[in-house]
Amino acid sequence: AWGMGLAWFVRDAMRPPARPPHADGIVALTGGQGRIEESLRLLAEGNADLLLISGVDVHATLGDFLYRLPQPVPPTLWTRTTLGRRATSTLGNADETAGWVHDNNIHSLIVVTAGYHIRRAMLEMARTIPDVRLYAYPIRPPALHHLLHPATLRLMVVEYDKWLLACLDLPRLTRPLHSLIHHADTRAGVPDTMG
C-alpha cells in the first residue's frame, strides 16, 4: 500500500499546473528553484493583486532577488510584494501566510510551490486559514527532470512520508517541541513589506 501510494504521489507531483482564477493574493513558499519566478510571473500577468514570498532568509535583501532573477522585475511588482522572513518550515509558512492574509484582507490565495510539496502545503494552509479559498499552483523543479536519479528518488520518499505524517496531523501535535527548536517558526508576525 505504501509503494502504491508513493507511485501515485510521484505521478501527482509531475502534473502541470492549471491556470488559476484571479485571486486576492499569491504566496510562494521558498526552498526550491522556480517558485519565486513563477509567482512573480503570475503577479505580472494579473492573476492576483499581492504577493507574499514566505520563508525568505533573514539576511536577504531586495537586491539579492533583483540580482538572481533571470529577467528584470518591474518596480511596480515589488511594491505589491512582501518578503516574509519568519518561516523555517511548512508549518511556519502557513503561520506566516495567516498573518499576511489577515493584515491584507485576503479571501482567496494561489499557493506556489514544488509539485512534491504542494499537497502538504495545501493541507497545512487549509488548516491554518480555513476561511480562505486556496488554489494550488505546483511547479516542476529541476529535481523532477530525472526521476530515476537516487537523489530524486530519496527526495520523493522523504516528501511522501512528510505528507503522510501531515495527513495524521503529527507535525501540529509535536508543535510545542518544534517551537523550542525553531522559535520564529510558529509565530505569524508582520513581515517586512518591500515597496
Short mmCIF file of C-alpha atoms in Angstrom, two decimals:
data_model
loop_
_atom_site.label_atom_id
_atom_site.label_comp_id
_atom_site.label_asym_id
_atom_site.label_seq_id
_atom_site.Cartn_x
_atom_site.Cartn_y
_atom_site.Cartn_z
CA ALA A 1 0.00 0.00 0.00
CA TRP A 2 2.85 2.37 0.84
CA GLY A 3 4.51 1.66 -2.52
CA MET A 4 1.29 2.20 -4.46
CA GLY A 5 0.75 5.43 -2.59
CA LEU A 6 4.28 6.55 -3.41
CA ALA A 7 3.72 5.82 -7.11
CA TRP A 8 0.55 7.94 -7.05
CA PHE A 9 2.39 10.71 -5.16
CA VAL A 10 5.20 10.83 -7.75
CA ARG A 11 2.72 10.92 -10.62
CA ASP A 12 0.75 13.66 -8.88
CA ALA A 13 3.93 15.69 -8.28
CA MET A 14 4.67 15.63 -12.02
CA ARG A 15 1.34 17.09 -13.16
CA PRO A 16 1.49 20.53 -14.76
CA PRO A 17 -0.34 23.38 -13.03
CA ALA A 18 -3.73 24.53 -14.23
CA ARG A 19 -4.19 28.25 -14.77
CA PRO A 20 -5.72 29.54 -11.55
CA PRO A 21 -8.60 32.00 -11.39
CA HIS A 22 -7.87 35.53 -10.26
CA ALA A 23 -7.18 35.65 -6.52
CA ASP A 24 -6.60 38.34 -3.94
CA GLY A 25 -3.06 37.11 -3.31
CA ILE A 26 -0.28 34.68 -4.12
CA VAL A 27 2.08 33.00 -1.68
CA ALA A 28 5.35 31.49 -2.88
CA LEU A 29 6.98 29.06 -0.48
CA THR A 30 10.75 29.33 -0.73
CA GLY A 31 13.03 26.34 -0.69
CA GLY A 32 13.42 25.38 -4.34
CA GLN A 33 14.15 26.72 -7.78
CA GLY A 34 11.46 28.38 -9.88
CA ARG A 35 8.96 29.18 -7.15
CA ILE A 36 9.70 32.89 -6.87
CA GLU A 37 9.99 33.35 -10.63
CA GLU A 38 6.63 31.65 -11.23
CA SER A 39 4.90 33.65 -8.51
CA LEU A 40 6.22 36.92 -9.94
CA ARG A 41 5.08 35.86 -13.41
CA LEU A 42 1.58 35.13 -12.08
CA LEU A 43 1.53 38.54 -10.39
CA ALA A 44 2.74 40.27 -13.57
CA GLU A 45 0.04 38.52 -15.63
CA GLY A 46 -2.67 39.84 -13.32
CA ASN A 47 -3.59 36.57 -11.60
CA ALA A 48 -3.56 38.31 -8.20
CA ASP A 49 -3.13 41.70 -6.58
CA LEU A 50 -0.48 40.96 -3.93
CA LEU A 51 2.38 38.50 -3.41
CA LEU A 52 3.96 37.05 -0.27
CA ILE A 53 7.30 35.29 -0.62
CA SER A 54 7.34 33.20 2.55
CA GLY A 55 10.46 31.85 4.22
CA VAL A 56 12.98 34.37 2.92
CA ASP A 57 16.39 34.31 4.61
CA VAL A 58 16.60 36.99 7.30
CA HIS A 59 19.67 38.50 5.63
CA ALA A 60 18.22 38.55 2.11
CA THR A 61 17.56 41.92 0.51
CA LEU A 62 15.55 43.13 -2.44
CA GLY A 63 18.86 43.50 -4.28
CA ASP A 64 19.52 39.77 -3.87
CA PHE A 65 16.30 38.99 -5.70
CA LEU A 66 16.94 41.57 -8.42
CA TYR A 67 20.40 40.11 -8.99
CA ARG A 68 19.41 36.44 -9.06
CA LEU A 69 16.22 36.52 -11.10
CA PRO A 70 16.79 35.75 -14.79
CA GLN A 71 14.72 38.68 -16.06
CA PRO A 72 14.26 42.19 -14.69
CA VAL A 73 11.23 42.58 -12.46
CA PRO A 74 9.25 45.81 -12.94
CA PRO A 75 9.39 48.03 -9.83
CA THR A 76 5.58 48.08 -9.68
CA LEU A 77 5.61 44.34 -8.91
CA TRP A 78 7.97 44.81 -5.99
CA THR A 79 5.67 47.42 -4.45
CA ARG A 80 3.00 44.70 -4.27
CA THR A 81 5.38 42.07 -2.87
CA THR A 82 6.05 41.22 0.76
CA LEU A 83 9.14 39.31 1.87
CA GLY A 84 8.23 37.07 4.81
CA ARG A 85 11.29 36.30 6.90
CA ARG A 86 9.94 34.25 9.81
CA ALA A 87 9.03 30.84 8.34
CA THR A 88 11.53 27.98 8.50
CA SER A 89 9.18 25.09 7.68
CA THR A 90 5.86 24.33 6.03
CA LEU A 91 4.06 24.96 9.33
CA GLY A 92 5.90 28.24 9.57
CA ASN A 93 4.87 29.13 6.01
CA ALA A 94 1.25 28.54 6.96
CA ASP A 95 1.53 30.70 10.08
CA GLU A 96 3.37 33.47 8.25
CA THR A 97 0.79 33.40 5.48
CA ALA A 98 -2.05 33.57 8.01
CA GLY A 99 -0.68 36.81 9.44
CA TRP A 100 -0.23 38.32 5.97
CA VAL A 101 -3.71 37.19 4.88
CA HIS A 102 -5.23 38.85 7.95
CA ASP A 103 -3.27 42.08 7.51
CA ASN A 104 -4.20 42.39 3.82
CA ASN A 105 -7.83 41.19 3.95
CA ILE A 106 -7.11 38.26 1.61
CA HIS A 107 -10.02 35.93 0.83
CA SER A 108 -8.51 33.87 -2.00
CA LEU A 109 -4.93 32.71 -2.43
CA ILE A 110 -2.77 30.98 -5.04
CA VAL A 111 -0.18 28.72 -3.39
CA VAL A 112 3.04 28.29 -5.42
CA THR A 113 5.48 25.55 -4.51
CA ALA A 114 7.05 22.41 -5.97
CA GLY A 115 4.81 19.57 -7.14
CA TYR A 116 6.21 17.25 -4.47
CA HIS A 117 5.43 19.84 -1.77
CA ILE A 118 2.04 21.12 -2.92
CA ARG A 119 -0.15 18.50 -1.19
CA ARG A 120 1.41 19.08 2.22
CA ALA A 121 1.49 22.85 1.77
CA MET A 122 -2.19 22.97 0.82
CA LEU A 123 -3.10 20.75 3.77
CA GLU A 124 -1.31 22.98 6.29
CA MET A 125 -2.64 26.18 4.67
CA ALA A 126 -6.22 24.86 4.76
CA ARG A 127 -5.87 24.06 8.46
CA THR A 128 -4.37 27.45 9.30
CA ILE A 129 -6.55 29.71 7.14
CA PRO A 130 -9.76 27.68 6.68
CA ASP A 131 -11.84 30.67 5.55
CA VAL A 132 -9.54 31.48 2.60
CA ARG A 133 -10.16 29.93 -0.83
CA LEU A 134 -6.94 28.18 -1.92
CA TYR A 135 -5.72 27.40 -5.44
CA ALA A 136 -2.75 25.07 -5.89
CA TYR A 137 -0.08 26.03 -8.39
CA PRO A 138 2.52 23.22 -8.39
CA ILE A 139 5.68 23.78 -10.38
CA ARG A 140 8.10 21.19 -11.70
CA PRO A 141 11.55 21.94 -10.32
CA PRO A 142 14.77 20.69 -11.95
CA ALA A 143 14.97 17.85 -9.40
CA LEU A 144 11.96 16.19 -11.06
CA HIS A 145 13.52 16.11 -14.53
CA HIS A 146 15.47 12.96 -13.61
CA LEU A 147 13.06 10.76 -11.68
CA LEU A 148 15.36 7.73 -11.54
CA HIS A 149 18.28 9.63 -10.05
CA PRO A 150 18.95 8.37 -6.49
CA ALA A 151 18.75 11.89 -5.02
CA THR A 152 15.37 12.47 -6.69
CA LEU A 153 14.02 9.12 -5.50
CA ARG A 154 15.18 9.90 -1.97
CA LEU A 155 13.54 13.34 -2.14
CA MET A 156 10.24 11.84 -3.27
CA VAL A 157 10.24 9.22 -0.50
CA VAL A 158 11.01 11.86 2.15
CA GLU A 159 8.31 14.23 0.86
CA TYR A 160 5.76 11.41 0.61
CA ASP A 161 6.44 10.37 4.20
CA LYS A 162 6.18 14.00 5.37
CA TRP A 163 2.83 14.29 3.61
CA LEU A 164 1.58 11.09 5.29
CA LEU A 165 2.60 12.48 8.68
CA ALA A 166 0.87 15.77 7.86
CA CYS A 167 -2.30 13.86 6.98
CA LEU A 168 -2.20 12.44 10.52
CA ASP A 169 -1.55 15.98 11.82
CA LEU A 170 1.59 14.80 13.63
CA PRO A 171 3.59 18.00 12.94
CA ARG A 172 0.98 20.04 14.81
CA LEU A 173 0.80 17.54 17.66
CA THR A 174 4.54 18.00 18.16
CA ARG A 175 4.34 21.80 17.74
CA PRO A 176 5.37 22.59 21.37
CA LEU A 177 8.63 20.68 20.87
CA HIS A 178 9.03 22.16 17.41
CA SER A 179 8.67 25.70 18.74
CA LEU A 180 11.51 25.10 21.21
CA ILE A 181 13.79 24.26 18.30
CA HIS A 182 12.53 26.86 15.79
CA HIS A 183 11.34 29.85 17.81
CA ALA A 184 10.35 32.01 14.82
CA ASP A 185 8.55 29.18 13.07
CA THR A 186 5.28 29.27 14.98
CA ARG A 187 4.65 32.99 15.19
CA ALA A 188 2.67 34.75 12.47
CA GLY A 189 4.22 38.18 12.73
CA VAL A 190 4.03 41.02 10.26
CA PRO A 191 6.74 40.51 7.64
CA ASP A 192 8.66 43.36 6.01
CA THR A 193 6.90 44.87 3.01
CA MET A 194 9.01 45.85 0.04
CA GLY A 195 7.94 49.00 -1.70
#
